[in-house]
CSV table of C-alpha atoms in Angstrom, one decimal:
chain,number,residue,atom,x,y,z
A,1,UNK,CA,-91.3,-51.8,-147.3
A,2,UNK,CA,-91.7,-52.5,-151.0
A,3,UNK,CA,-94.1,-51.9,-153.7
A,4,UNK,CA,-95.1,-56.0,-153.2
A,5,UNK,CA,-95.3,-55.8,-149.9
A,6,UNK,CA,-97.5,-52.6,-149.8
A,7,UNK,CA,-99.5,-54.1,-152.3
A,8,UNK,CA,-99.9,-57.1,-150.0
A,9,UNK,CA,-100.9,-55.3,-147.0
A,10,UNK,CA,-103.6,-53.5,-149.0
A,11,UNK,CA,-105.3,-56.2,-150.4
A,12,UNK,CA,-105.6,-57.1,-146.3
A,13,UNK,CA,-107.2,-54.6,-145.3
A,14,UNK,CA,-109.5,-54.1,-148.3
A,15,UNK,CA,-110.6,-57.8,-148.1
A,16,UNK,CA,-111.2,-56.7,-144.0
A,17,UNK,CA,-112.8,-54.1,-144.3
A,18,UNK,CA,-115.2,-55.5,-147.0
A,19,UNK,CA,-115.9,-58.7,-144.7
A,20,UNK,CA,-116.3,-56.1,-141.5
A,21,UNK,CA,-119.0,-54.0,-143.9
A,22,UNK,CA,-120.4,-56.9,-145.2
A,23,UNK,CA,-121.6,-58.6,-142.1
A,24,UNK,CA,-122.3,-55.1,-140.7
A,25,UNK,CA,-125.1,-54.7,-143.5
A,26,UNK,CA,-126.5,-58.3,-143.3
A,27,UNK,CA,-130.1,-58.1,-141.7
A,28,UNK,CA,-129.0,-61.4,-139.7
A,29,UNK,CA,-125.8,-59.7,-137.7
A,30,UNK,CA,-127.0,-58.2,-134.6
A,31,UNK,CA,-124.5,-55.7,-132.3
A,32,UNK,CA,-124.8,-56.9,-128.9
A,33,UNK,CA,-125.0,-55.0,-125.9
A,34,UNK,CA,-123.9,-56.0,-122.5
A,35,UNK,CA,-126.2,-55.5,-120.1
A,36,UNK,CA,-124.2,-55.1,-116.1
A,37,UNK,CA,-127.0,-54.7,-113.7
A,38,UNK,CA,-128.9,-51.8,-113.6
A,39,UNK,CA,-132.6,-50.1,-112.1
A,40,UNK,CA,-135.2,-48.7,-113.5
A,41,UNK,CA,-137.3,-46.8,-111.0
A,42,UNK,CA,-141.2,-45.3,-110.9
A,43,UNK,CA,-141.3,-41.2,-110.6
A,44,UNK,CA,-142.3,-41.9,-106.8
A,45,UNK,CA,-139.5,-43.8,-106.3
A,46,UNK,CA,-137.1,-41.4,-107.6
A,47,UNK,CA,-138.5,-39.1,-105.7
A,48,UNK,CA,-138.2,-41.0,-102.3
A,49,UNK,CA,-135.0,-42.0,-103.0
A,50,UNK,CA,-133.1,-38.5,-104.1
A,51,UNK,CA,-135.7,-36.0,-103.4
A,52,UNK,CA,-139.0,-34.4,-103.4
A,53,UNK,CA,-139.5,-33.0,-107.0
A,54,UNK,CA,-136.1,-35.2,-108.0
A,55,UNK,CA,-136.3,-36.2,-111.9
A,56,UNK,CA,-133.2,-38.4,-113.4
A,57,UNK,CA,-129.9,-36.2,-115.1
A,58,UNK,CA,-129.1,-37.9,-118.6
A,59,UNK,CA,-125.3,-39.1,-118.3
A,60,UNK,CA,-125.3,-40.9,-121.8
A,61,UNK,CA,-127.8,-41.5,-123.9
A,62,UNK,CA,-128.2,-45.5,-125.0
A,63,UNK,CA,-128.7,-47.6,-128.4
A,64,UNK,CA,-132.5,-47.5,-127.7
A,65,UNK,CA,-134.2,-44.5,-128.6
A,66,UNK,CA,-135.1,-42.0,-125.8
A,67,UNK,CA,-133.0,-44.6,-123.0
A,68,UNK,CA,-130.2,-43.7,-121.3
A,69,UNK,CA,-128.1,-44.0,-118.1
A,70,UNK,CA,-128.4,-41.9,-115.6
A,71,UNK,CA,-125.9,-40.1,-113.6
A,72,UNK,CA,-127.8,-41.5,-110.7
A,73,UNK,CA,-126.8,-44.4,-108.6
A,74,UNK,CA,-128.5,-46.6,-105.8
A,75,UNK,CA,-127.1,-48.3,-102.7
A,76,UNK,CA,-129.3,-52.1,-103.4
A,77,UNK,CA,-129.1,-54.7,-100.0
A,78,UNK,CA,-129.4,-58.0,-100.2
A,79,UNK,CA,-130.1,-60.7,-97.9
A,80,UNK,CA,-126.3,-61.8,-97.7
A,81,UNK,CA,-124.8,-58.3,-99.5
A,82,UNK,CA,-125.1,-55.3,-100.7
A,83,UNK,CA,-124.2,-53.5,-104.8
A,84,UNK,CA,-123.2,-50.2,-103.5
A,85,UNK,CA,-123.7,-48.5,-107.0
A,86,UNK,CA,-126.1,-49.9,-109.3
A,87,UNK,CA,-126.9,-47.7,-112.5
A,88,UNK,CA,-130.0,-45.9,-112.8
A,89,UNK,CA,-131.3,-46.2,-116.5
A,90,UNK,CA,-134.0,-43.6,-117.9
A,91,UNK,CA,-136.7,-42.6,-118.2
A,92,UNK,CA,-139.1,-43.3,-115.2
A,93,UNK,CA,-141.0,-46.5,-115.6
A,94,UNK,CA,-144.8,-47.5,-114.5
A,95,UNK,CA,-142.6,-50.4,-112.1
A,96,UNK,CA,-139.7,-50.4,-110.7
A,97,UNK,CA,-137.2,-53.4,-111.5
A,98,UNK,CA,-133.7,-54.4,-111.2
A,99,UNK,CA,-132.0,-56.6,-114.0
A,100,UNK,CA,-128.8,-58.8,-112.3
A,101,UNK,CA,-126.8,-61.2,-113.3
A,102,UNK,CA,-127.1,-64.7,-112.0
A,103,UNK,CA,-123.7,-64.3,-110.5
A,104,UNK,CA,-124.8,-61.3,-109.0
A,105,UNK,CA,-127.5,-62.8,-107.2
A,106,UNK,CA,-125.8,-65.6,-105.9
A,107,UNK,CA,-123.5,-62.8,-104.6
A,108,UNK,CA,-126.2,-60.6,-102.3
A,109,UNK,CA,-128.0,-64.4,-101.5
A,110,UNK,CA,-131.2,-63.6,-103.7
A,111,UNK,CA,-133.2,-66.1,-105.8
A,112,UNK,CA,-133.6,-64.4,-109.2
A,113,UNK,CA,-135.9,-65.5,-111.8
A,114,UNK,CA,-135.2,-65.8,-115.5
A,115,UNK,CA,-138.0,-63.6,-117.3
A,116,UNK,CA,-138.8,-60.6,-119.7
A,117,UNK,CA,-138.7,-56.9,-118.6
A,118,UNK,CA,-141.7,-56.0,-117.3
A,119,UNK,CA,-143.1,-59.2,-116.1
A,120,UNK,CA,-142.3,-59.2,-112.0
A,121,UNK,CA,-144.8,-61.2,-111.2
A,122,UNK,CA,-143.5,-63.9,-108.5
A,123,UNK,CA,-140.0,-62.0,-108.1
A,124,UNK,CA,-138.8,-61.3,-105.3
A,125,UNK,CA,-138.1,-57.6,-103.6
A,126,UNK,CA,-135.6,-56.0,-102.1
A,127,UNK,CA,-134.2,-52.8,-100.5
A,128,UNK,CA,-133.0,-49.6,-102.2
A,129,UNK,CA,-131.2,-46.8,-100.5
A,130,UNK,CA,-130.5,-43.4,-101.8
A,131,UNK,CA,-129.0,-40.2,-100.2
A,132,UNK,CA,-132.7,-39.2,-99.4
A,133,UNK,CA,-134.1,-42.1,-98.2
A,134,UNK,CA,-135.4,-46.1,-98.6
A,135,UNK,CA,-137.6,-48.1,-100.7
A,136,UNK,CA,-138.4,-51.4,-99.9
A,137,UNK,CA,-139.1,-53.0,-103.4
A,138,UNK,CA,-142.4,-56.0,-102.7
A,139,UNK,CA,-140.9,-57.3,-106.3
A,140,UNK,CA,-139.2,-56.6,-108.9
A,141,UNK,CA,-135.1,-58.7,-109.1
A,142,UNK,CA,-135.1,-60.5,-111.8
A,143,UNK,CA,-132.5,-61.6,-114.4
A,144,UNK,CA,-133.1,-60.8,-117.9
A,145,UNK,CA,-134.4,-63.1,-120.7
A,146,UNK,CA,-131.8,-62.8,-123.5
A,147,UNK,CA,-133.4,-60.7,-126.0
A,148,UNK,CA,-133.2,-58.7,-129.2
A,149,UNK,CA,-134.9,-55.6,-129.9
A,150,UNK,CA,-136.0,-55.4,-133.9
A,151,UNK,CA,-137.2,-53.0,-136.1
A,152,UNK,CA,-140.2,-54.0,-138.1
A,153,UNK,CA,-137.8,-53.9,-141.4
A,154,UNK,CA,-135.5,-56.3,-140.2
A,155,UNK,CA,-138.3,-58.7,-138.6
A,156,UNK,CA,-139.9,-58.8,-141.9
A,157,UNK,CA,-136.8,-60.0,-143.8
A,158,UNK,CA,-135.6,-62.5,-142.0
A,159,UNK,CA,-139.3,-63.6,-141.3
A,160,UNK,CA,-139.5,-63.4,-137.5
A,161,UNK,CA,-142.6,-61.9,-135.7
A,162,UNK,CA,-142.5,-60.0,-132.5
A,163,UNK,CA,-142.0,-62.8,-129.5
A,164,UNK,CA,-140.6,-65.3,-131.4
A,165,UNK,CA,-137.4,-67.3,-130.4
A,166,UNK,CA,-134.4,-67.5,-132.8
A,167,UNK,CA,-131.0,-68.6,-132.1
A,168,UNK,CA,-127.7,-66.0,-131.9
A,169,UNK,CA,-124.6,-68.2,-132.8
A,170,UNK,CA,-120.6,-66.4,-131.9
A,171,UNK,CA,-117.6,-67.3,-132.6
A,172,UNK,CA,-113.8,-67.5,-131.4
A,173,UNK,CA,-112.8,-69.8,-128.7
A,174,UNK,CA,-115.8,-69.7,-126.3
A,175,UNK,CA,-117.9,-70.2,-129.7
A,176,UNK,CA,-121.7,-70.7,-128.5
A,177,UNK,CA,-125.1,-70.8,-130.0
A,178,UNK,CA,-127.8,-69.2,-127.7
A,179,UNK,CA,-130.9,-70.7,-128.0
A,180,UNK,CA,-134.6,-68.9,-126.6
A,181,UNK,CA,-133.7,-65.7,-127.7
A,182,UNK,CA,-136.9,-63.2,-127.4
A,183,UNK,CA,-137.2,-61.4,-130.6
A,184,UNK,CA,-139.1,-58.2,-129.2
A,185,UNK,CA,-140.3,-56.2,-132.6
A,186,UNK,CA,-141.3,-53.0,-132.6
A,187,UNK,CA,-139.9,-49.9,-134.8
A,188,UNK,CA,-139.4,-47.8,-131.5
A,189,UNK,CA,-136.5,-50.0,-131.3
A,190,UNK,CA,-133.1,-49.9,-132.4
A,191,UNK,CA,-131.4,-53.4,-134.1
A,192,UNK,CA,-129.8,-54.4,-130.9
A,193,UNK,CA,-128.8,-57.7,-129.1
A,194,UNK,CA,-129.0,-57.9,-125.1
A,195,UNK,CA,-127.0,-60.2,-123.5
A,196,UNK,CA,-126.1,-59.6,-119.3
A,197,UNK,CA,-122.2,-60.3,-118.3
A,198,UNK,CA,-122.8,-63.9,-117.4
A,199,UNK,CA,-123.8,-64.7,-121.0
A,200,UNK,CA,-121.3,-62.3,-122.6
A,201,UNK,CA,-118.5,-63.8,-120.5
A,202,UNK,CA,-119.2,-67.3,-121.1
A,203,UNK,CA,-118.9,-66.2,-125.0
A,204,UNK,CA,-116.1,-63.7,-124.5
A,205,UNK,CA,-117.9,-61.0,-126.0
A,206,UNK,CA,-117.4,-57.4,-126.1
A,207,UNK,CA,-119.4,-54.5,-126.6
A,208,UNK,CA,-120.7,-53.8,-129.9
A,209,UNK,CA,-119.6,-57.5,-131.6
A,210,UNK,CA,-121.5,-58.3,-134.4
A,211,UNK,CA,-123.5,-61.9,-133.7
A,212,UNK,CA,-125.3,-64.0,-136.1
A,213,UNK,CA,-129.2,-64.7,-136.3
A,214,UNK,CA,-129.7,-68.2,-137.0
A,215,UNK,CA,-133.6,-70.6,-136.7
A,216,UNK,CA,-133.9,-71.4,-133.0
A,217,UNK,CA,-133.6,-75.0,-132.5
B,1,UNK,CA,-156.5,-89.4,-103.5
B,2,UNK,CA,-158.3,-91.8,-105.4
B,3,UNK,CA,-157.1,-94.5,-107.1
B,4,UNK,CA,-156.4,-93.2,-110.3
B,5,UNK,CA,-154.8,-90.1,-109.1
B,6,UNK,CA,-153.0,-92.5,-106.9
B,7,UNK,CA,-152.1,-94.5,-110.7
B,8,UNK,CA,-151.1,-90.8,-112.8
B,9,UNK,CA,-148.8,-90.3,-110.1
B,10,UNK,CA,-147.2,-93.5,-109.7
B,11,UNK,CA,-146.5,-93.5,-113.9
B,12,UNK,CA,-145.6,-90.1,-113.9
B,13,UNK,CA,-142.6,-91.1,-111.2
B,14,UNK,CA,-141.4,-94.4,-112.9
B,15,UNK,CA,-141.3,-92.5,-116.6
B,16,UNK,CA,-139.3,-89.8,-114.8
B,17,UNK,CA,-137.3,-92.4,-113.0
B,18,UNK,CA,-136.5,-94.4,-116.7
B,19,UNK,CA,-136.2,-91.1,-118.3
B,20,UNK,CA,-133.2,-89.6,-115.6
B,21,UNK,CA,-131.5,-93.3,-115.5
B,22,UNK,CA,-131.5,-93.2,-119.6
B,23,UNK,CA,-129.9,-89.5,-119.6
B,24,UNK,CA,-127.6,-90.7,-117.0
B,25,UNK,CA,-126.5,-94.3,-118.7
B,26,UNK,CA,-126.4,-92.9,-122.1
B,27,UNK,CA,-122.8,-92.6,-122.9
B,28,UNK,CA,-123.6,-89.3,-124.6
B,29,UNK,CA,-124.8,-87.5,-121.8
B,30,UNK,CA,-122.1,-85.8,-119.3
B,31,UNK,CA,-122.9,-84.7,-115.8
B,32,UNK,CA,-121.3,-81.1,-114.9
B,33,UNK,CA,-119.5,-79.8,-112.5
B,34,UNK,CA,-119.1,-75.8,-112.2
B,35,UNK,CA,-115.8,-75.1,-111.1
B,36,UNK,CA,-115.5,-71.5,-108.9
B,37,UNK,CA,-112.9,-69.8,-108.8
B,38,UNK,CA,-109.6,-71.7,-107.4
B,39,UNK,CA,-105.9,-72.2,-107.1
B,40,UNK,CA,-103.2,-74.8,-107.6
B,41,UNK,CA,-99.9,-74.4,-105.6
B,42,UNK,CA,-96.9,-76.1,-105.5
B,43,UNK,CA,-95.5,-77.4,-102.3
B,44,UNK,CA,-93.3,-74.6,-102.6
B,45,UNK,CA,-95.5,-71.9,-102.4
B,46,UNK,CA,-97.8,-73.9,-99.9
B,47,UNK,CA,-94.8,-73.6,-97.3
B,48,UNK,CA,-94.1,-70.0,-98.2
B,49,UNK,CA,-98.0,-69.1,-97.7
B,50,UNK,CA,-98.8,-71.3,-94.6
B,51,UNK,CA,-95.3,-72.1,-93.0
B,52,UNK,CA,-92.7,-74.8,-93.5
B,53,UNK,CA,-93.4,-78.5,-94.2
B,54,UNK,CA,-97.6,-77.7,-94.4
B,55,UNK,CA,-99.0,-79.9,-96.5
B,56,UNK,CA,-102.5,-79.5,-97.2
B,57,UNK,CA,-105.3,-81.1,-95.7
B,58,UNK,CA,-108.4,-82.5,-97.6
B,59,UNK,CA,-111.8,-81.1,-96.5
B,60,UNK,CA,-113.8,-83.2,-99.4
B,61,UNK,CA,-112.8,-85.2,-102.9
B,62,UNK,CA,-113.1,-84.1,-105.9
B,63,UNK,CA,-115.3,-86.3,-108.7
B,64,UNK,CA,-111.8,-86.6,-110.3
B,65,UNK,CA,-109.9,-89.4,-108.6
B,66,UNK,CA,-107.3,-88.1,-106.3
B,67,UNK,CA,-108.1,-84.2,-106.5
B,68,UNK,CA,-110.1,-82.8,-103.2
B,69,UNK,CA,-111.0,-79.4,-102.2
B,70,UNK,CA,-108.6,-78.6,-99.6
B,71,UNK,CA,-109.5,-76.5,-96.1
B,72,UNK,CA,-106.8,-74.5,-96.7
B,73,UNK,CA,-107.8,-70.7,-98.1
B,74,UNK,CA,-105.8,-67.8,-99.5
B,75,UNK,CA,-106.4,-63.9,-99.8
B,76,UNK,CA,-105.4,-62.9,-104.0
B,77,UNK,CA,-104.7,-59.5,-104.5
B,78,UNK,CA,-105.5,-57.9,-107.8
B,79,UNK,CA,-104.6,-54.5,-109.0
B,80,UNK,CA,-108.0,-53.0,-108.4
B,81,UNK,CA,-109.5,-55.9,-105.5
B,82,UNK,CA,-109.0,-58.7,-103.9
B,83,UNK,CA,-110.5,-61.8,-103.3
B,84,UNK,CA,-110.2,-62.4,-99.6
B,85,UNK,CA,-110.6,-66.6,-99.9
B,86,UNK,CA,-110.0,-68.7,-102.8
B,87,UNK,CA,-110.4,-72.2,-102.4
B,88,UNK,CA,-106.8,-74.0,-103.0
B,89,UNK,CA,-107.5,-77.8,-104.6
B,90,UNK,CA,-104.6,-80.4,-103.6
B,91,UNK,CA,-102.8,-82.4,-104.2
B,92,UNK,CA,-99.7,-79.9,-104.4
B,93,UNK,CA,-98.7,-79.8,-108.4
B,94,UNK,CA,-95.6,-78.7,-110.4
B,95,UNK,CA,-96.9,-74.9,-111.2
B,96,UNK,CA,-99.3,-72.9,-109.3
B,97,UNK,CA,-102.3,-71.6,-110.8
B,98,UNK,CA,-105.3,-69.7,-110.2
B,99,UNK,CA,-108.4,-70.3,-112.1
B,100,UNK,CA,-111.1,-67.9,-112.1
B,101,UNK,CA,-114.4,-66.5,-114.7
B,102,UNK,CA,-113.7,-63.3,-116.2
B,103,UNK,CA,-116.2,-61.9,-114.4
B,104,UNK,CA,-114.1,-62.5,-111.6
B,105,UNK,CA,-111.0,-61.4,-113.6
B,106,UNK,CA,-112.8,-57.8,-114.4
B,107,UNK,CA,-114.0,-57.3,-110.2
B,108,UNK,CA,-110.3,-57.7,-109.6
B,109,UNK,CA,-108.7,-55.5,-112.8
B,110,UNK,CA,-106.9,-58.4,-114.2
B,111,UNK,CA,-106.7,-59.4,-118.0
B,112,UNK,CA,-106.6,-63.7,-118.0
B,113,UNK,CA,-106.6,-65.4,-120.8
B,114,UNK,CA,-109.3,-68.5,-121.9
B,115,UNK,CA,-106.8,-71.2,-121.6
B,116,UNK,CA,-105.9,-74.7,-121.7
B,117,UNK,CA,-105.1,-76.1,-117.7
B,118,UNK,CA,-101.5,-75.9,-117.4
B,119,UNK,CA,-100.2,-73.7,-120.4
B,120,UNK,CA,-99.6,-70.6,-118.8
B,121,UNK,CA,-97.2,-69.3,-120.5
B,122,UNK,CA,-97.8,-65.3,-121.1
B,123,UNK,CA,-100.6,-65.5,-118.0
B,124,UNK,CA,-100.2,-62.7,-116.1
B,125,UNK,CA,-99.0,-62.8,-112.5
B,126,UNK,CA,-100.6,-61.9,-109.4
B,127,UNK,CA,-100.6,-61.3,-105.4
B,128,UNK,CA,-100.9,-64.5,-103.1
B,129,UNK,CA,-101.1,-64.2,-99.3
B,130,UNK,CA,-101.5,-67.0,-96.5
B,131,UNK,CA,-100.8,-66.6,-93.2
B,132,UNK,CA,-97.4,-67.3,-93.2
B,133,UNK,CA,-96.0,-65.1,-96.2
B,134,UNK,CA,-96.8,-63.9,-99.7
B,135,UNK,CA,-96.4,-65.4,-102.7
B,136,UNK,CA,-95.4,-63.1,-105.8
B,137,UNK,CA,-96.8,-64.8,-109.0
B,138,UNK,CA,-94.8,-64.4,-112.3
B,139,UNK,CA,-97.2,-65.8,-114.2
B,140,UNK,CA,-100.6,-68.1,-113.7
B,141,UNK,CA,-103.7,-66.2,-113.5
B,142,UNK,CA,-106.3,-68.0,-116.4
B,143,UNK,CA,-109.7,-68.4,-117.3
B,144,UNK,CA,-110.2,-72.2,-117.9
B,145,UNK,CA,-110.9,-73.7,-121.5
B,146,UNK,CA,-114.2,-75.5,-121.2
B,147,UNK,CA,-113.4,-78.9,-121.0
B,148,UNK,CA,-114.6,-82.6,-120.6
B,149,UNK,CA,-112.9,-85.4,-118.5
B,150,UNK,CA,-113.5,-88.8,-120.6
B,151,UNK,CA,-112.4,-92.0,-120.2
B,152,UNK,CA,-111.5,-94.2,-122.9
B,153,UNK,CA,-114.0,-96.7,-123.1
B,154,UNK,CA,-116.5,-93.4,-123.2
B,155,UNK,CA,-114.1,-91.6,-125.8
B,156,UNK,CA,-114.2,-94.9,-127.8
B,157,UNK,CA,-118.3,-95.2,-127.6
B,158,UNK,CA,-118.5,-92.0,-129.1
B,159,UNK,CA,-115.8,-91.9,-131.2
B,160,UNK,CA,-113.7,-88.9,-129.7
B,161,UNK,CA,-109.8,-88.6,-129.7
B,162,UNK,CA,-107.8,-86.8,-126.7
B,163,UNK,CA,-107.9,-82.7,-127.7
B,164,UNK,CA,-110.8,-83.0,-130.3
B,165,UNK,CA,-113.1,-80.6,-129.7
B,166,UNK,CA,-117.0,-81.0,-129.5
B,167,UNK,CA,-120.2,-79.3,-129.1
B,168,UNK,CA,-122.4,-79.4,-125.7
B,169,UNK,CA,-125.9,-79.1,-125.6
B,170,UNK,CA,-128.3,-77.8,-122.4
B,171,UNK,CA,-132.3,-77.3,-121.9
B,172,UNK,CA,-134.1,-75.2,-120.8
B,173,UNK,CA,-134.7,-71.5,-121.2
B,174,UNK,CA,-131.8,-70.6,-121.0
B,175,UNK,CA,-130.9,-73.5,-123.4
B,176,UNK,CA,-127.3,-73.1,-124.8
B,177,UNK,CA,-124.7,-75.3,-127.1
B,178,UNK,CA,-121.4,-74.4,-125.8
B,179,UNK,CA,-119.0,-75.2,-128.5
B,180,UNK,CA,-115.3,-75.7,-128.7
B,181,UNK,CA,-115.3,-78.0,-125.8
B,182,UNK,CA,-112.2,-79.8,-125.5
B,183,UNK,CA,-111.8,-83.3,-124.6
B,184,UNK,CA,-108.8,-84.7,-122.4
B,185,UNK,CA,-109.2,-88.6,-122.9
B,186,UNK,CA,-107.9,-90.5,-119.8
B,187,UNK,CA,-108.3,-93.3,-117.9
B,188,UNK,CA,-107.6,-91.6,-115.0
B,189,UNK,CA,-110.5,-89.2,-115.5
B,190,UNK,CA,-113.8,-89.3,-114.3
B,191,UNK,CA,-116.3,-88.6,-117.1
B,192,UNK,CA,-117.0,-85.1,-116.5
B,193,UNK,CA,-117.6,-81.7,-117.7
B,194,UNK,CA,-116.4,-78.8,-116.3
B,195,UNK,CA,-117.6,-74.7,-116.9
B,196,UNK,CA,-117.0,-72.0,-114.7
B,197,UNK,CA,-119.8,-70.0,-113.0
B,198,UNK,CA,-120.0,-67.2,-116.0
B,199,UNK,CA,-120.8,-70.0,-118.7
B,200,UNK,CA,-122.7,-72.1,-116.4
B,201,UNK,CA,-125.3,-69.4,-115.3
B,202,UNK,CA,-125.4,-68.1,-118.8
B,203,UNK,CA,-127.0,-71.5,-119.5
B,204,UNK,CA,-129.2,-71.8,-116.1
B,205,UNK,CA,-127.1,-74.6,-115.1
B,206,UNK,CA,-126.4,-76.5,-111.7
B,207,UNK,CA,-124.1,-79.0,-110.3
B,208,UNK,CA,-124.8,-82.5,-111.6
B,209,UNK,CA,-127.0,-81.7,-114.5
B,210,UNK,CA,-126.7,-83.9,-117.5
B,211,UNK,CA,-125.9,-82.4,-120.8
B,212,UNK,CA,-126.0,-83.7,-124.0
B,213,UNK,CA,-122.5,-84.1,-126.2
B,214,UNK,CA,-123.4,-83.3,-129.7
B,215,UNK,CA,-120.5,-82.7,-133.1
B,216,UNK,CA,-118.4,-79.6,-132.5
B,217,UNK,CA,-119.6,-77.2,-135.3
């Protein structure tokens, strides 16, 4: 290789690497993470499913502060099938809920609303079995409203209050603009996009991507 | 009822009625159809997987004029799954093919490629198996380009060549604008717009529903 050409190459990745930085430090890029399904369960819960006394072992600890995956894993049944190892995420909640896919649903023949964490009002239930014993779930399947958690900062320059709806545009090939994204602001949170694996998919996303805050429309 | 409940309802119906005829005559307005995961086969292969001089049978047409969904299933095997049937579409055609999501492509352990119908060159290969035989694929396994069917008089309306790319547009609250869609301008297409299942329950969509072409951007 000579001088020009190492000289070429240099400018490359200078120029990358400044681009890469640069939209790394913009308030408006957001890293997305994929969410695959996953439970969270109530202390009683845990308890009936792996034990009397039974608290969750941290396997990894997540982007949002004090979350993290278990090392735990449920047995979930369906009406027409079964997810023989769904994720437990930490810590215990006041309600148990399990986040799916759409595609997962139609897979185990459940009817999954679209709606925010927390809200399980009108969804449906299902069965959980662990290696100690059952829980029949009255509610609580639902598939996630595409969301980003905000710290105040961030909310307050780019002028979004907590609830609001903006738009996250990608690009590449499967370029798309999602639209009704839930800006959920708070500074227990971390800057962090959730998308599940249907909407990633469709976008042909990865894991920590940088995506780009735009006015919902 | 009384009479003006009897009235509200009876306007409420025919501005829904006008509104869903409007959406459905407006040459802007596309109706989908979700394509799951399926295979092409040539005649060759059809023998090999369900004995010689099969030719397969038509269980229902397609909306594009002279495709059907054909009885006929095969197992695919995948280096880490299988999927026991995929629907094969007729009629036979000069390269086999199997389209599927990349959610699919992940359940299985296969890397596919978002492509164009037809350009499979550096597709991976996979596993066919029919009752008959097995089928080793050099190459063929892809995850579909989105992509309208247009005639020409509608390509014309709207000004839109064969392969430009545009933008589509959905409602709801899952409301999405998929970009790069490609157009194939024929008049022996059917105006339609096909997504697989990852991109259309990223937007909430089902079959049939009318969504709105827009500039790519």
């Amino acid at each position: 290789m000579n001088d020009v050409e190492k000289k070429v190459i240099e400018e490359i990745v200078i120029n990358t690497v400044k681009k890469l930085l640069a939209a790394k430090d913009s308030p408006d890029r957001v890293v997305l993470g994929i969410s695959n399904k996953h439970m969270h369960l109530t202390q009683e819960d845990i308890e009936t499913l792996f034990g009397k006394g039974h608290t969750l072992t941290n396997k990894k600890d997540l982007k949002q502060p004090g979350q993290y995956a278990a090392e735990e894993t449920i047995k979930v049944i369906g009406p027409k099938g079964n997810f023989d190892r769904v994720r437990i995420l930490g810590p215990a909640r006041p309600e148990s809920q399990i986040e799916i896919s759409l595609t997962d649903a139609r897979s185990i023949g459940i009817k999954a609303p679209i709606c925010e964490s927390g809200q399980l009002e009108g969804t449906p239930g299902i069965i959980l079995e662990g290696p100690c014993g059952r829980v029949e779930l009255k509610q609580g399947v639902m598939v996630a409203l595409r969301h980003i958690h905000m710290p105040l900062d961030v909310a307050q320059k780019l002028g979004i209050k907590d609830k609001d709806f903006v738009c996250v545009e990608t690009s590449g090939i499967r370029k798309t603009i999602f639209c009704n994204v839930l800006a959920r602001v708070s500074d227990e949170f971390d800057f962090e996009m959730h998308l599940d694996t249907d909407e990633a998919n469709a976008a042909g996303l990865k894991n920590n991507d940088y995506l780009k805050i735009i006015p919902n429309r």
